[in-house]
PDB file of C-alpha atoms in Angstrom:
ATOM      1  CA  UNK A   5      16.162  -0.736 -10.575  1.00  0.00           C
ATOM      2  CA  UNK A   6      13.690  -2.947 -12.318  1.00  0.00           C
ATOM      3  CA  UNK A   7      11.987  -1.229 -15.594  1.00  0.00           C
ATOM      4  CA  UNK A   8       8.517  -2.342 -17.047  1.00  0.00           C
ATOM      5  CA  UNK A   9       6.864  -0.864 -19.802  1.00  0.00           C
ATOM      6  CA  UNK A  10       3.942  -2.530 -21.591  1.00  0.00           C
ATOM      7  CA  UNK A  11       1.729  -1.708 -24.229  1.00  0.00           C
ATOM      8  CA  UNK A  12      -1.919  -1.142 -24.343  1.00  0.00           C
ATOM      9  CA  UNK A  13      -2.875  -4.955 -24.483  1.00  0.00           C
ATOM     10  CA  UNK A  14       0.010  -6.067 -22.401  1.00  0.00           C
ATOM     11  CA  UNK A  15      -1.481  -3.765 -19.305  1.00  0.00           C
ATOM     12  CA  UNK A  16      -1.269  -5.672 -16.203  1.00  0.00           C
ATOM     13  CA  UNK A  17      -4.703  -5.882 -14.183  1.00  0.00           C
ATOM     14  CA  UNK A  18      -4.228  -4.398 -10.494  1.00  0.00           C
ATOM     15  CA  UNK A  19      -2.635  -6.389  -8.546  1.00  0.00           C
ATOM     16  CA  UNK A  20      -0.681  -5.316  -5.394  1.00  0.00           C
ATOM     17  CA  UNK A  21       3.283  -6.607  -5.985  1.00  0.00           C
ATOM     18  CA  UNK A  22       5.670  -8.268  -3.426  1.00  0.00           C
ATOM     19  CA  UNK A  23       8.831  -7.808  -3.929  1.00  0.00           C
ATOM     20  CA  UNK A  24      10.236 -11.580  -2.708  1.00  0.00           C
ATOM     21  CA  UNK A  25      11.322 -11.459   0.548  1.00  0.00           C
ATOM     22  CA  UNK A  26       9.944  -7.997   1.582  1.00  0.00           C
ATOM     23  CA  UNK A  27       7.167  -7.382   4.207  1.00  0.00           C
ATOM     24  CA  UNK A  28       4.320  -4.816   3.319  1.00  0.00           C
ATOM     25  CA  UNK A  29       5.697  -1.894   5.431  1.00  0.00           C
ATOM     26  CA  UNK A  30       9.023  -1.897   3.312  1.00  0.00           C
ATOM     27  CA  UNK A  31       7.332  -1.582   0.159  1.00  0.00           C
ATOM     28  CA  UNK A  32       5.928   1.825  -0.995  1.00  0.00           C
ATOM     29  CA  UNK A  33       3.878   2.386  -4.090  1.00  0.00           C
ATOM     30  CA  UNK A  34       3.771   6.081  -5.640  1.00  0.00           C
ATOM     31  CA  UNK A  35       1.871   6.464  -8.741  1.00  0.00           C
ATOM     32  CA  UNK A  36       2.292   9.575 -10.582  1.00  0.00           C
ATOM     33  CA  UNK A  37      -0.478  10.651 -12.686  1.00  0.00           C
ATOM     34  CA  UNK A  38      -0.876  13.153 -15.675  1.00  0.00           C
ATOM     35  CA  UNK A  39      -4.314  14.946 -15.895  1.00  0.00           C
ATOM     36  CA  UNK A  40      -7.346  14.207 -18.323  1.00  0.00           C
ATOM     37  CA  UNK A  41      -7.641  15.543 -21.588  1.00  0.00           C
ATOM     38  CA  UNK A  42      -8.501  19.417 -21.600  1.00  0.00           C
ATOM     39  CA  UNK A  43     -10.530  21.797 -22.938  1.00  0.00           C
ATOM     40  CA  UNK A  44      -7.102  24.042 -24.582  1.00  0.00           C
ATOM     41  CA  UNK A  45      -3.608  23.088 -25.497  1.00  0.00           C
ATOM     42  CA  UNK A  46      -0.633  24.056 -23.046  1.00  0.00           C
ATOM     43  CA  UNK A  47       0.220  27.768 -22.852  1.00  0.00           C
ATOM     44  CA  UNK A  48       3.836  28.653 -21.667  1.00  0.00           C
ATOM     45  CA  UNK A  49       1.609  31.947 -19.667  1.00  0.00           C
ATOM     46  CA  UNK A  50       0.566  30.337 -16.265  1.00  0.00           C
ATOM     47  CA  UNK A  51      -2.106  32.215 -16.359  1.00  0.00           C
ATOM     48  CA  UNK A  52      -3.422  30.662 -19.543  1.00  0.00           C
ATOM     49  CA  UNK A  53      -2.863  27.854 -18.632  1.00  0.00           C
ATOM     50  CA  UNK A  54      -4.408  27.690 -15.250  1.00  0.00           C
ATOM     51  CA  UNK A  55      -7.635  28.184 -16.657  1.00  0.00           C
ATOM     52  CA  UNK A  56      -7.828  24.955 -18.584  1.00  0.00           C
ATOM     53  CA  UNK A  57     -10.134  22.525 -17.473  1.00  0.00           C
ATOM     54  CA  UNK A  58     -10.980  18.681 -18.030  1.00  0.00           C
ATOM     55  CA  UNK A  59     -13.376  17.598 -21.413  1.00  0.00           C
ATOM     56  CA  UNK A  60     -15.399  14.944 -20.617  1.00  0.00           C
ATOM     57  CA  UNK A  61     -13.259  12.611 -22.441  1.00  0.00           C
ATOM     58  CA  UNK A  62     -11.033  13.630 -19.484  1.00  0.00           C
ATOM     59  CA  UNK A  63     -13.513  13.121 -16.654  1.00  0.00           C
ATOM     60  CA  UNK A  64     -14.338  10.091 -17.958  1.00  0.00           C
ATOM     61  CA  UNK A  65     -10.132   8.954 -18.050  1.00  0.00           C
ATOM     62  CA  UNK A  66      -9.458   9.783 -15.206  1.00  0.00           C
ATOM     63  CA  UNK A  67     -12.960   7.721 -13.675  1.00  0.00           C
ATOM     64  CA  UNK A  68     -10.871   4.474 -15.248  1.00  0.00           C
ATOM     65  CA  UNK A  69      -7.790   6.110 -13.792  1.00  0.00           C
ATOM     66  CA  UNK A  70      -9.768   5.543 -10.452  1.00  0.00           C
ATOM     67  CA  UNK A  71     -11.033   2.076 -11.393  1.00  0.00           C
ATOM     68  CA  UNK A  72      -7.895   1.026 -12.108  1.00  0.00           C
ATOM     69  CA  UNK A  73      -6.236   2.396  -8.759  1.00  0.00           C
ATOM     70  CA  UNK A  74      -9.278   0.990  -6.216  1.00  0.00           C
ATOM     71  CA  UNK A  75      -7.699  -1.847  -6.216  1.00  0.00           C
ATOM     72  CA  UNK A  76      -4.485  -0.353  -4.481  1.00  0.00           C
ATOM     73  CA  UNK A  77      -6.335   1.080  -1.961  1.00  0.00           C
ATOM     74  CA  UNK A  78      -4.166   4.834  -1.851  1.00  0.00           C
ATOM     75  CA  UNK A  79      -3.651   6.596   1.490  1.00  0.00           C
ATOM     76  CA  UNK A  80      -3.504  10.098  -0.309  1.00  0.00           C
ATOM     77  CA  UNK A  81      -3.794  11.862  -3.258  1.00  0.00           C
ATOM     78  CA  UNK A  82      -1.795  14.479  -4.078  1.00  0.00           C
ATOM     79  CA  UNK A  83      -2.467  17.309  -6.620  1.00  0.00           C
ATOM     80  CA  UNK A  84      -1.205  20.382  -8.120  1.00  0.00           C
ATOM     81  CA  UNK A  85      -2.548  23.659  -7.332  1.00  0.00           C
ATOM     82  CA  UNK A  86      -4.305  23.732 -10.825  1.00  0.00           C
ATOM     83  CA  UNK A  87      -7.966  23.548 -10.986  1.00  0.00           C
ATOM     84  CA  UNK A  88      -7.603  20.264 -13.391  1.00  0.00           C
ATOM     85  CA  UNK A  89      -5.248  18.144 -11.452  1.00  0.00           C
ATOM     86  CA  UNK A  90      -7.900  19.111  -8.410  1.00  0.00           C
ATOM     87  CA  UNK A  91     -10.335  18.018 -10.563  1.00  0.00           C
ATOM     88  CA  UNK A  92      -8.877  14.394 -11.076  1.00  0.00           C
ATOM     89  CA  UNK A  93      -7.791  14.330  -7.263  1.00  0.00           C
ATOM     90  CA  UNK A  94     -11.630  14.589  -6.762  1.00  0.00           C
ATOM     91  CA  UNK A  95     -12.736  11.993  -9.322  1.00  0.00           C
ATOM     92  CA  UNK A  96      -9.702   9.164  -8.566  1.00  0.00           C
ATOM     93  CA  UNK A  97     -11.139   9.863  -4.777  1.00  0.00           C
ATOM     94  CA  UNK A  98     -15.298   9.198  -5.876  1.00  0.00           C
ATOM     95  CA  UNK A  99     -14.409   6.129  -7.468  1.00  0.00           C
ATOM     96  CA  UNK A 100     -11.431   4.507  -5.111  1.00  0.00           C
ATOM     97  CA  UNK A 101     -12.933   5.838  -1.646  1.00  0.00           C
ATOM     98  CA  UNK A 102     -14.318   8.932  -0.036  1.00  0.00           C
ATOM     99  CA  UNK A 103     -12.820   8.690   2.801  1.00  0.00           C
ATOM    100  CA  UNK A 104      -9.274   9.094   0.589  1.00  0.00           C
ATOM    101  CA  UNK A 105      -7.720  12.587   1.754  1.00  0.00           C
ATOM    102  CA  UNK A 106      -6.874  14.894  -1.268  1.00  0.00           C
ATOM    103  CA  UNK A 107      -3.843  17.312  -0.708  1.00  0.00           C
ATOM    104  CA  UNK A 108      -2.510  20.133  -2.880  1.00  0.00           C
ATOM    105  CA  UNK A 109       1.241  20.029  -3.331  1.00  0.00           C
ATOM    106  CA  UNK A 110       2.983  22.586  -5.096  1.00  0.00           C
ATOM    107  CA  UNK A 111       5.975  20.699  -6.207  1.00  0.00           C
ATOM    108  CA  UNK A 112       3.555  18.871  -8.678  1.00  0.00           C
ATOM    109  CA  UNK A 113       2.900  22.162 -10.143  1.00  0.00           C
ATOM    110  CA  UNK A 114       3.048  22.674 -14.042  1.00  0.00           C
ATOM    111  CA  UNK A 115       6.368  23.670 -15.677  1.00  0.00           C
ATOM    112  CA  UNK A 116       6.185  26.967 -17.455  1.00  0.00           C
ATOM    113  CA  UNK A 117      10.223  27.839 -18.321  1.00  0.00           C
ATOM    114  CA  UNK A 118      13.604  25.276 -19.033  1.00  0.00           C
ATOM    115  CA  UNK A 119      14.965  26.749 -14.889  1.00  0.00           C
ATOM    116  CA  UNK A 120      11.860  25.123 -13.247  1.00  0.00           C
ATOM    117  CA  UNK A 121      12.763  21.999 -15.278  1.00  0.00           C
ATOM    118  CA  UNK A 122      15.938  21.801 -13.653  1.00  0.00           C
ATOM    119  CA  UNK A 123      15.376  22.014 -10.666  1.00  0.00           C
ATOM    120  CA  UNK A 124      13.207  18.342 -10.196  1.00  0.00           C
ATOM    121  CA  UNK A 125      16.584  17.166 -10.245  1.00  0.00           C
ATOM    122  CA  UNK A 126      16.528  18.420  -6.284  1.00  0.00           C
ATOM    123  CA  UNK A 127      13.376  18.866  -5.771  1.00  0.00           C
ATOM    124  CA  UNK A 128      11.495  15.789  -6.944  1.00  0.00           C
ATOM    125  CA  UNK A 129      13.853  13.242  -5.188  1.00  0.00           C
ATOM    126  CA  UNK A 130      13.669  15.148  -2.178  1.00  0.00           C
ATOM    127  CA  UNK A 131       9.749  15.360  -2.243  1.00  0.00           C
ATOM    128  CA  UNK A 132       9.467  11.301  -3.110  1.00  0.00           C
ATOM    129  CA  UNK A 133      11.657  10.923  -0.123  1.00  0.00           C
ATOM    130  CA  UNK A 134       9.271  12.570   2.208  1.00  0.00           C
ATOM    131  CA  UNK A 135       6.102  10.487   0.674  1.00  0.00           C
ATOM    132  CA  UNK A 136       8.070   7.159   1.072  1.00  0.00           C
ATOM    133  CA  UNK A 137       8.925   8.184   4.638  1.00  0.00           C
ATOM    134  CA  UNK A 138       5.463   9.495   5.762  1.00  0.00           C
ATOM    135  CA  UNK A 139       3.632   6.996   3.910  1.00  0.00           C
ATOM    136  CA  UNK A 140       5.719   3.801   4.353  1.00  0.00           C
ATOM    137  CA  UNK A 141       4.257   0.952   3.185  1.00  0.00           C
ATOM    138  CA  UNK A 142       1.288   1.940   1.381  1.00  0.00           C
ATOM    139  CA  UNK A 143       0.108   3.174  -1.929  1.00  0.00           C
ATOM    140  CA  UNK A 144       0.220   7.349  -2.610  1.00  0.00           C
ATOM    141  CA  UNK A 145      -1.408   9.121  -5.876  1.00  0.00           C
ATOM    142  CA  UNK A 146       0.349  12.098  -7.230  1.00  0.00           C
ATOM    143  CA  UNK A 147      -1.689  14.009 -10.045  1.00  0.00           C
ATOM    144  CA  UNK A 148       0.457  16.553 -11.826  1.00  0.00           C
ATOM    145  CA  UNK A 149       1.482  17.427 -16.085  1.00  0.00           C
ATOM    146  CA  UNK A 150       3.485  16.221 -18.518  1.00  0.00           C
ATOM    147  CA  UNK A 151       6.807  17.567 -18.254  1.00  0.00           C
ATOM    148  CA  UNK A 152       6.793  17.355 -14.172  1.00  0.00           C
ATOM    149  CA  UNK A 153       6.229  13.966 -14.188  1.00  0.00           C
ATOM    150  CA  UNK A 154       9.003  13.328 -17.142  1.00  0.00           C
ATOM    151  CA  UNK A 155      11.562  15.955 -15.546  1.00  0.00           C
ATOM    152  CA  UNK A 156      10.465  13.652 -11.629  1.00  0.00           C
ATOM    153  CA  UNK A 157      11.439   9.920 -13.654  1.00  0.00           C
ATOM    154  CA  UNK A 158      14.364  11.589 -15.100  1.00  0.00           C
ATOM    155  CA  UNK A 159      15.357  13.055 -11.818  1.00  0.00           C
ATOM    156  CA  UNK A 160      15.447   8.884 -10.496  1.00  0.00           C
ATOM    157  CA  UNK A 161      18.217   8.394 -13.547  1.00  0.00           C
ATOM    158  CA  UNK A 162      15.722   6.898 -15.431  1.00  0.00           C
ATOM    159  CA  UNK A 163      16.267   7.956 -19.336  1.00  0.00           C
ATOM    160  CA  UNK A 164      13.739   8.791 -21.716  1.00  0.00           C
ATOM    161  CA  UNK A 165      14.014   5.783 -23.329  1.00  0.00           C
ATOM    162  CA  UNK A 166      13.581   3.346 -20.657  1.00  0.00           C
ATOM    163  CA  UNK A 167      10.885   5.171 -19.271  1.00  0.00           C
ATOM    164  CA  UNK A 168       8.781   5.246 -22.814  1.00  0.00           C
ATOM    165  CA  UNK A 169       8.025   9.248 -22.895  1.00  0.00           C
ATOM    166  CA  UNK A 170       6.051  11.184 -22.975  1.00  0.00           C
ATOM    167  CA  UNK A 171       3.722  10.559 -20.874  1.00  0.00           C
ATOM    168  CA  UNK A 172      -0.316  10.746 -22.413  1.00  0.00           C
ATOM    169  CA  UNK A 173      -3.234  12.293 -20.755  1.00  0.00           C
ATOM    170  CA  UNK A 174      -4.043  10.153 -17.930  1.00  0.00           C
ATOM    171  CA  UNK A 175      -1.218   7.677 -18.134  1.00  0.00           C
ATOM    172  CA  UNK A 176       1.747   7.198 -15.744  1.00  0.00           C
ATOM    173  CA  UNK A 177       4.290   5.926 -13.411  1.00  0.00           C
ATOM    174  CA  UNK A 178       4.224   3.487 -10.829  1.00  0.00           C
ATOM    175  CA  UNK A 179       7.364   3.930  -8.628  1.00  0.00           C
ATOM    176  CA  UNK A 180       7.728   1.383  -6.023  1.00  0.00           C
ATOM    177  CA  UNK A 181      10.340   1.744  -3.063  1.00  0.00           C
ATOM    178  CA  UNK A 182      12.237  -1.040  -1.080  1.00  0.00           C
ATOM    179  CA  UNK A 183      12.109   0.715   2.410  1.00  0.00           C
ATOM    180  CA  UNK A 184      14.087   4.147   1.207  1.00  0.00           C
ATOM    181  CA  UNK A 185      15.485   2.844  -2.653  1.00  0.00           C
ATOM    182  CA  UNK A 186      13.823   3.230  -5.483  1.00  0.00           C
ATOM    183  CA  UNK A 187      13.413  -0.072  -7.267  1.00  0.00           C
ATOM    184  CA  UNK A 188      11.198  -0.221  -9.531  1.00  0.00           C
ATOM    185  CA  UNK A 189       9.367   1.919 -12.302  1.00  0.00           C
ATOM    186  CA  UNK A 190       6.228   0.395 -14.410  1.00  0.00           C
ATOM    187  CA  UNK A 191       5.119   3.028 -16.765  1.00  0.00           C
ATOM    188  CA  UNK A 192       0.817   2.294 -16.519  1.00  0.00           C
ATOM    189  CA  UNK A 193      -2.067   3.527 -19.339  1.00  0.00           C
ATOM    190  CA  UNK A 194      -4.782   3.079 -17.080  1.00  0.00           C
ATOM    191  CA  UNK A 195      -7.155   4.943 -18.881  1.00  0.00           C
ATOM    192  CA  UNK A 196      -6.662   2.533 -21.261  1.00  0.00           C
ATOM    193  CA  UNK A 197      -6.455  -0.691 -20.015  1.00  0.00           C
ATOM    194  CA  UNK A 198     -10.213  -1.310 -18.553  1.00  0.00           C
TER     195      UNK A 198
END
């Protein structure tokens, strides 16, 4: 696989990639997402930290967030059953289109304990299996937290290194899929780069 990882001035503007020879239905785009900045650090108590919500530095992230991916046109956008992530969803869908469907998905959900960690190693390939299946050929938005998205890249054999962690409030991953394989992984700052 192909790895890309660019600094704040290097960001690449939108545009949609071709990977040479390969027609749009073989090429699927998942972009994973971290949340906006919040109102209270991580707690390891789920219940804790399911009551954090986004600042308005995070609202207003996650609107360039939506900027940025408009020009991608997404199918879906998937979130974690955490009142945050939702929150994104919602603002990523305002600014790219309203007719975007949002759905919760609780494999995105925050990691609370080192056994839940270990277990994207099945479970995240497994779930980006089904997207690249169902949604073949077009672009899919996955909001979820830090360590879900780093424990999902490192689940592709991607190492912490090559994939530049961790992964920032409202930064992320573009994945990209030649029919079934994973190819590609551009890590994207978003938030950042408009």
């Amino acid at each position: 696989f192909i790895i890309h990882t660019y600094s704040e001035a290097e960001q690449p503007k939108p545009v949609l990639l071709q990977l040479t020879g390969m027609t749009d239905k073989l090429q699927t785009v998942i972009f994973l997402i971290r949340h906006g900045d919040t109102d209270l650090p991580y707690s390891s108590n789920p219940l804790v930290d399911n009551e954090r919500i986004l600042t308005e530095e995070g609202r207003a992230q996650l609107k360039r967030v939506g900027d940025y991916l408009k020009a991608f046109d997404p199918a879906v956008i998937f979130y974690s059953p955490r009142k945050r992530t939702e929150d994104c969803a919602a603002i990523i869908k305002r600014t790219v289109a309203s007719g975007v469907q949002m759905v919760e998905e609780k494999r995105l959900i925050e990691i609370y304990d080192n056994q839940q960690y270990l277990a994207l190693d099945k479970k995240m390939p497994a779930y980006f299996g089904e997207l690249v299946e169902r949604f073949a050929g077009q672009q899919v938005v996955c909001v979820s937290h830090q360590d879900t998205i780093q424990g999902a890249i490192s689940s592709l054999g991607v190492t912490a290194a090559e994939a530049d962690f961790p992964c920032r409030t409202a930064h992320g991953y573009r994945l990209v899929y030649a029919g079934k394989i994973f190819v590609e992984i551009q890590k994207i700052q978003p938030a950042n780069a408009i």
